[in-house]
GROMACS .gro file of C-alpha atoms in nm:
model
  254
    1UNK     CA    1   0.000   0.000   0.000
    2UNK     CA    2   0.145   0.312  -0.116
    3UNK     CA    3   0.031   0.626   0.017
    4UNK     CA    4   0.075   1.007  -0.010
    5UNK     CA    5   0.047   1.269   0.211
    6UNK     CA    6   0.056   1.612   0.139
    7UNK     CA    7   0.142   1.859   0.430
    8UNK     CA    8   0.127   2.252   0.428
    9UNK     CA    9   0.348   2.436   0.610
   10UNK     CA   10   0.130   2.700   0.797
   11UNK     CA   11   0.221   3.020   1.018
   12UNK     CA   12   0.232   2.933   1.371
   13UNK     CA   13  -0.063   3.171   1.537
   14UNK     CA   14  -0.043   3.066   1.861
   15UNK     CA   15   0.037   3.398   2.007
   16UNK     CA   16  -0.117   3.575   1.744
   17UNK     CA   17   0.045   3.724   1.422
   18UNK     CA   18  -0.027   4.059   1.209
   19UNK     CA   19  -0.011   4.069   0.837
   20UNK     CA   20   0.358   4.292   0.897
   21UNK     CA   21   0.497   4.003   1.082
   22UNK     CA   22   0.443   3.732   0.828
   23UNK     CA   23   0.810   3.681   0.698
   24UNK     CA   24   0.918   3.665   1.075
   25UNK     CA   25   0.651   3.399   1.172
   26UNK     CA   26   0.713   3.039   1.265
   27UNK     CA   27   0.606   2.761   1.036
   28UNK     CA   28   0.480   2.490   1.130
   29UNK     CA   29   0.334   2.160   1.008
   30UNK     CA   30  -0.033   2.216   0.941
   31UNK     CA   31  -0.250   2.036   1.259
   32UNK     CA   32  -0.540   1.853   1.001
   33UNK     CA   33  -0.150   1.726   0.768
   34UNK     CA   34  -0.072   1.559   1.125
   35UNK     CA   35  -0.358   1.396   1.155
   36UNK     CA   36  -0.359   1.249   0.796
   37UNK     CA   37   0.004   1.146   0.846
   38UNK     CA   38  -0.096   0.943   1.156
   39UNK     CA   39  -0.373   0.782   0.980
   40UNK     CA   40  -0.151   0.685   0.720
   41UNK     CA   41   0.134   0.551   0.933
   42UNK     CA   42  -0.103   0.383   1.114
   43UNK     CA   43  -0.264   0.196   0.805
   44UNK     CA   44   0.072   0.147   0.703
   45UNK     CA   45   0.167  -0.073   1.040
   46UNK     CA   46  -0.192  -0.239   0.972
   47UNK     CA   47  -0.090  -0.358   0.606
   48UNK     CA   48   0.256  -0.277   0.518
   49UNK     CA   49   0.336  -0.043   0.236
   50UNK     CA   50   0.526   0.267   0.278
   51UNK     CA   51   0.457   0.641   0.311
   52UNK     CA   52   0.551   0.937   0.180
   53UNK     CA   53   0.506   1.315   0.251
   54UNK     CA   54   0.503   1.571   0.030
   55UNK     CA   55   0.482   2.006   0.071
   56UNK     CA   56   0.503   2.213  -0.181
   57UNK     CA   57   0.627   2.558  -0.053
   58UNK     CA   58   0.999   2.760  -0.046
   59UNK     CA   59   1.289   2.567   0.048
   60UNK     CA   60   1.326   2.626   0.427
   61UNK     CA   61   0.984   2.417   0.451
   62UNK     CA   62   1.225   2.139   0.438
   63UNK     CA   63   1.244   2.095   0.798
   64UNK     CA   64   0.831   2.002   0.786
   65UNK     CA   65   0.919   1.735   0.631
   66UNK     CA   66   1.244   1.626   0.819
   67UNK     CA   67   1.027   1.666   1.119
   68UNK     CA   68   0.738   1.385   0.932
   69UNK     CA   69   0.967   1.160   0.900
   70UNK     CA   70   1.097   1.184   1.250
   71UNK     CA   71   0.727   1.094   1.314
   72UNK     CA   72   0.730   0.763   1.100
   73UNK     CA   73   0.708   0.870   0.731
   74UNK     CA   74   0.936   0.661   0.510
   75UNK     CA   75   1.039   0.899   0.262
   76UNK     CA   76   1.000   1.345   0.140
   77UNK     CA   77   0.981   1.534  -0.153
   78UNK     CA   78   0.957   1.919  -0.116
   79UNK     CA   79   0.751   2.073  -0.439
   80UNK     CA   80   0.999   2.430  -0.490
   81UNK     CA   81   0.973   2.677  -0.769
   82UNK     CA   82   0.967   3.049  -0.766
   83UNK     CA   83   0.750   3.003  -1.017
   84UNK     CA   84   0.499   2.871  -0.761
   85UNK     CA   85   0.517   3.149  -0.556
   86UNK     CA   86   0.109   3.339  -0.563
   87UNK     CA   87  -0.048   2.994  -0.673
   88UNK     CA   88  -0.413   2.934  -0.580
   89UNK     CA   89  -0.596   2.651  -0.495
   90UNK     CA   90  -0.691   2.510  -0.865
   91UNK     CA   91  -0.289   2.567  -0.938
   92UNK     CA   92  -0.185   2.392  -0.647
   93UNK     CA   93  -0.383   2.097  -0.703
   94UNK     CA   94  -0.232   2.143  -1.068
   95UNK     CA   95   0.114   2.144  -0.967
   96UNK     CA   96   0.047   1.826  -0.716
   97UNK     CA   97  -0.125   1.620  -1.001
   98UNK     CA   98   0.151   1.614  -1.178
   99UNK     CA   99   0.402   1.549  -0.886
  100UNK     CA  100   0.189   1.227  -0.807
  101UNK     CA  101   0.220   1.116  -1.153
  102UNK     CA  102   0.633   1.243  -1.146
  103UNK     CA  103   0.620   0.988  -0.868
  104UNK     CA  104   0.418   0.716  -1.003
  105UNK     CA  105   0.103   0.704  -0.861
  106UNK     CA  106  -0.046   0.610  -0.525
  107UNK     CA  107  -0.324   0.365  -0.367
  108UNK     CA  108  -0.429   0.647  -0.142
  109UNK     CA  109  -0.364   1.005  -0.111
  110UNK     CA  110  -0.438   1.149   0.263
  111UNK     CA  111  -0.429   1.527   0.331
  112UNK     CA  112  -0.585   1.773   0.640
  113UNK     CA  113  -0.927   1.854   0.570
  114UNK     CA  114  -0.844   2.257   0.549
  115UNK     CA  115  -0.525   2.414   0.622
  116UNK     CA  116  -0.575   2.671   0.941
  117UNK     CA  117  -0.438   2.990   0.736
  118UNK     CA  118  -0.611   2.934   0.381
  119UNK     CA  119  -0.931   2.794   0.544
  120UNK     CA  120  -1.083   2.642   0.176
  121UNK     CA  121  -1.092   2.316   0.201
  122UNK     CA  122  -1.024   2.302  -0.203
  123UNK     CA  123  -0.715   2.153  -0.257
  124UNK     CA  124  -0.815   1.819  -0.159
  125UNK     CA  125  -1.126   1.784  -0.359
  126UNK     CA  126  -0.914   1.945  -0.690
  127UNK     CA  127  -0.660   1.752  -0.701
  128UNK     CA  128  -0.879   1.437  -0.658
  129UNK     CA  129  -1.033   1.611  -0.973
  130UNK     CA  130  -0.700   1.710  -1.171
  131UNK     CA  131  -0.615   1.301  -1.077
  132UNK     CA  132  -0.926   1.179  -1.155
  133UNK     CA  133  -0.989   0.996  -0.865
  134UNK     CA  134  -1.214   0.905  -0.624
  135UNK     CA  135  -1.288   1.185  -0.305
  136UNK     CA  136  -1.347   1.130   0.062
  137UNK     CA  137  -1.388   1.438   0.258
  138UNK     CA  138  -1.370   1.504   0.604
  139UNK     CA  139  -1.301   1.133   0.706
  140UNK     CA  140  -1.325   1.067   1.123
  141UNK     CA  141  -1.243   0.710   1.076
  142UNK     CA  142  -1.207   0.432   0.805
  143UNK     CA  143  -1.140   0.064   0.718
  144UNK     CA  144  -0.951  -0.078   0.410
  145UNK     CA  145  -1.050  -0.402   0.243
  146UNK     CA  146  -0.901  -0.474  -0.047
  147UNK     CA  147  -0.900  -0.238  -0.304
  148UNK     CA  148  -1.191  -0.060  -0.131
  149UNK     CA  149  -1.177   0.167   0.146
  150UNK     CA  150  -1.534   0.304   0.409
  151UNK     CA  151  -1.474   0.628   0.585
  152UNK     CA  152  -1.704   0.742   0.819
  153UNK     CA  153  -1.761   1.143   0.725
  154UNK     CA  154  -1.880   1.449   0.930
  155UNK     CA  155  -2.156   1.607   0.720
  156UNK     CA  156  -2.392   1.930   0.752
  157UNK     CA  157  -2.625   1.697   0.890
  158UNK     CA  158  -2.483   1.485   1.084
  159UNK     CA  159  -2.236   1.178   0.971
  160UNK     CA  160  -2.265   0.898   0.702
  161UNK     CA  161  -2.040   0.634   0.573
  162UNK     CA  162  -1.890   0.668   0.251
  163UNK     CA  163  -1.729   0.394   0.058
  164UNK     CA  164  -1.508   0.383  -0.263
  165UNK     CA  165  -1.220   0.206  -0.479
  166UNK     CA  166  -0.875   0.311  -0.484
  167UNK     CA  167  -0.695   0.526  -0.551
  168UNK     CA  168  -0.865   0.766  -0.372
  169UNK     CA  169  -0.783   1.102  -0.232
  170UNK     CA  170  -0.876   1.114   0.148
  171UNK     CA  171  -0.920   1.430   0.380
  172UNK     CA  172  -0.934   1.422   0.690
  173UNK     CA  173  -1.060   1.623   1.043
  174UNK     CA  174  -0.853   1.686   1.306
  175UNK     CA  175  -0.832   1.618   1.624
  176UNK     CA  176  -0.917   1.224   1.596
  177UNK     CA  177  -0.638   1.088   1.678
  178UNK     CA  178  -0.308   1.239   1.879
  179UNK     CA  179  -0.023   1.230   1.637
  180UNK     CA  180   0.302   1.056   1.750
  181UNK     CA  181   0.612   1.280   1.854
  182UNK     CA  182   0.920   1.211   1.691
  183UNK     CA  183   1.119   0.929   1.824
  184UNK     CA  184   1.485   0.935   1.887
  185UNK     CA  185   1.590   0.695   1.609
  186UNK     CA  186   1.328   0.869   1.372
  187UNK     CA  187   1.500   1.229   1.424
  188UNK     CA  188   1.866   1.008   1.367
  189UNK     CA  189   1.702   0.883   1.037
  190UNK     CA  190   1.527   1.187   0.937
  191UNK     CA  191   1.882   1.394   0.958
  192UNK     CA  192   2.018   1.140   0.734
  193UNK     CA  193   1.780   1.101   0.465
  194UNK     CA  194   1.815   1.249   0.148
  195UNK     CA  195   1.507   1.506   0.068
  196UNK     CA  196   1.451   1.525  -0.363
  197UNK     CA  197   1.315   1.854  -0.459
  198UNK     CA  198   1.110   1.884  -0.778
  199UNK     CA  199   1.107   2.193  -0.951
  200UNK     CA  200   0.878   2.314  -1.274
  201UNK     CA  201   1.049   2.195  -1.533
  202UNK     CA  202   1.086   1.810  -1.378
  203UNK     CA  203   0.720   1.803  -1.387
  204UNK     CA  204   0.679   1.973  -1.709
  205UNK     CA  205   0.433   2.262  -1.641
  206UNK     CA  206   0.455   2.577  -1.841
  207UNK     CA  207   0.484   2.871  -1.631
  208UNK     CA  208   0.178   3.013  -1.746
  209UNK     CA  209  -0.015   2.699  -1.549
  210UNK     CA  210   0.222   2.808  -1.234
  211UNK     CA  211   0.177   3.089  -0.967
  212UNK     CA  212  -0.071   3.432  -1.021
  213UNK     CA  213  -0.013   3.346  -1.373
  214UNK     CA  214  -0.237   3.017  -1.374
  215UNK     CA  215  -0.471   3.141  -1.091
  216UNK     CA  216  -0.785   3.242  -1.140
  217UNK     CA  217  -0.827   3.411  -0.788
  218UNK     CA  218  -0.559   3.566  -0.605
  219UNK     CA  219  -0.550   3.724  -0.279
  220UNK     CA  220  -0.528   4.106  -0.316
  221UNK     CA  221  -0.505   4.271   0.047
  222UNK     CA  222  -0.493   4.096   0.391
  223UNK     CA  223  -0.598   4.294   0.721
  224UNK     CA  224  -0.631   4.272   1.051
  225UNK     CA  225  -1.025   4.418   1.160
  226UNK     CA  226  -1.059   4.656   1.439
  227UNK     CA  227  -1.275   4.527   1.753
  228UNK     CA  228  -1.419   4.796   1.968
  229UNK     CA  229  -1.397   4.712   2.322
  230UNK     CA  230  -1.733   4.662   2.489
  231UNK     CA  231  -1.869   4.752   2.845
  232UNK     CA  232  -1.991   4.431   2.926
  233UNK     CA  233  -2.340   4.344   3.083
  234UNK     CA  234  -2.451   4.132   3.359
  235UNK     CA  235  -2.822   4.025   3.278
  236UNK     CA  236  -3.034   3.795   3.496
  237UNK     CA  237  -3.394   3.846   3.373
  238UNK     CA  238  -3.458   3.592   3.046
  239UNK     CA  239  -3.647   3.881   2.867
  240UNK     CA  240  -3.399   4.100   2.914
  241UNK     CA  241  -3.157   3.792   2.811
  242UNK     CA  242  -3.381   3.779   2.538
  243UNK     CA  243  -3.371   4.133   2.409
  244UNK     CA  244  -2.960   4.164   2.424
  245UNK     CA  245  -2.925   3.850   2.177
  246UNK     CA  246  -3.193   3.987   1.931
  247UNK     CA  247  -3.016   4.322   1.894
  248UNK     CA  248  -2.710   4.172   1.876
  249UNK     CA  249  -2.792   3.944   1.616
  250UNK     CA  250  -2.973   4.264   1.401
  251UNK     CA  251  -2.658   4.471   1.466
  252UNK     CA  252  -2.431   4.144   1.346
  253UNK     CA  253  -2.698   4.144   1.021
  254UNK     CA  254  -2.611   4.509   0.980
   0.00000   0.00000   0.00000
């Protein structure tokens, strides 16, 4: 069993961050990425196979990936091009068709199901659509038999169990399961191993499919919005409960 799994590398917010401060911010391994990398090593102890994980980003992010396979992942690849650089969701999933089929394929493709600073939820469901491919969306469990694998998915209305045949791309929701911390001999092996990078022009793509030049939306201004402080109110009275929530509500509906 062969599987992929694609990890972001994503500003660390924990203490906050303004649009100024981007360059200087941590990055770290996108929380939803570490849950599909645990499923997959997990699946992988269950039926042998191997895994790989894959980011496509500058070429610091190569330390996500170093830190994956600390965590169990077999093997890396790091996606790099300045040509990449502005890329969208459709020319992400573009650019990570074609490194699947640069690497041959895979039975399964696992990925977070929304990255905490884009906040989509496309990628997944595109490249599954630039692949061809069966789609699974946010997956809170599953079973492989076979060729065929059941996910139980979180829905607007509740959950239902989806099943399909591989290859299939997978996403998944986090916080079901607690990812693994590095071990000891996975941080000896992960400073060891050799990380391939894959530019444009090993995959083939004309630059006009790559970056703001193949994206059909781009981000045009980021900002930070202003929140007045508030006098708060201590209610006890259910009407007057009442009242506070319906203007609040109106003033939210402008």
């Amino acid at each position: 069993m062969n599987i992929l799994v694609l990890v972001k590398a994503v500003p660390n917010t924990t203490g906050g961050m303004d649009s100024e401060d981007k360059k200087k911010t941590e990055l770290i391994p996108n929380p939803a990425d570490m849950t599909a990398l645990e499923e997959a090593i997990t699946l992988r102890e269950q039926v042998g196979g191997t895994v790989t994980v894959a980011t496509m980003g500058v070429e610091s992010t190569v330390s996500i990936l170093r830190q994956c396979i600390a965590r169990g992942a077999d093997q890396a690849v790091l996606v790099t091009d300045s040509a990449f650089a502005g890329s969208d969701t459709n020319a992400t999933a573009r650019i990570l068709a074609k490194t699947v089929a640069h690497l041959g394929g895979f039975d399964l493709i696992f990925c977070g199901r929304k990255s905490t600073d884009g906040e989509t939820g496309q990628v997944g469901p595109e490249l599954a659509a630039h692949l061809g491919c069966n789609f699974v969306a946010n997956c809170t469990a599953k079973t492989l038999e076979g060729n065929r694998i059941t996910c139980l998915c979180v829905t607007d209305r509740g959950t239902e169990t989806l099943a399909c045949n591989l290859p299939a791309v997978v996403s998944f929701r986090n916080g079901i399961n607690s990812p693994r911390l590095p071990s000891l001999s996975g941080l000896f092996k992960a400073n060891r191993k050799e990380i391939p990078k894959i530019n444009r022009e090993t995959l083939g793509l004309p630059r006009e499919l790559c970056g703001q030049a193949g994206s059909p939306t781009m981000v045009k201004k980021t900002y930070r919005r202003p929140f007045a402080k508030r006098r708060p109110q201590h209610l006890t009275d259910p009407e007057e409960i009442f009242q506070a929530l319906q203007a609040g509500k109106e003033a939210s509906h402008g």
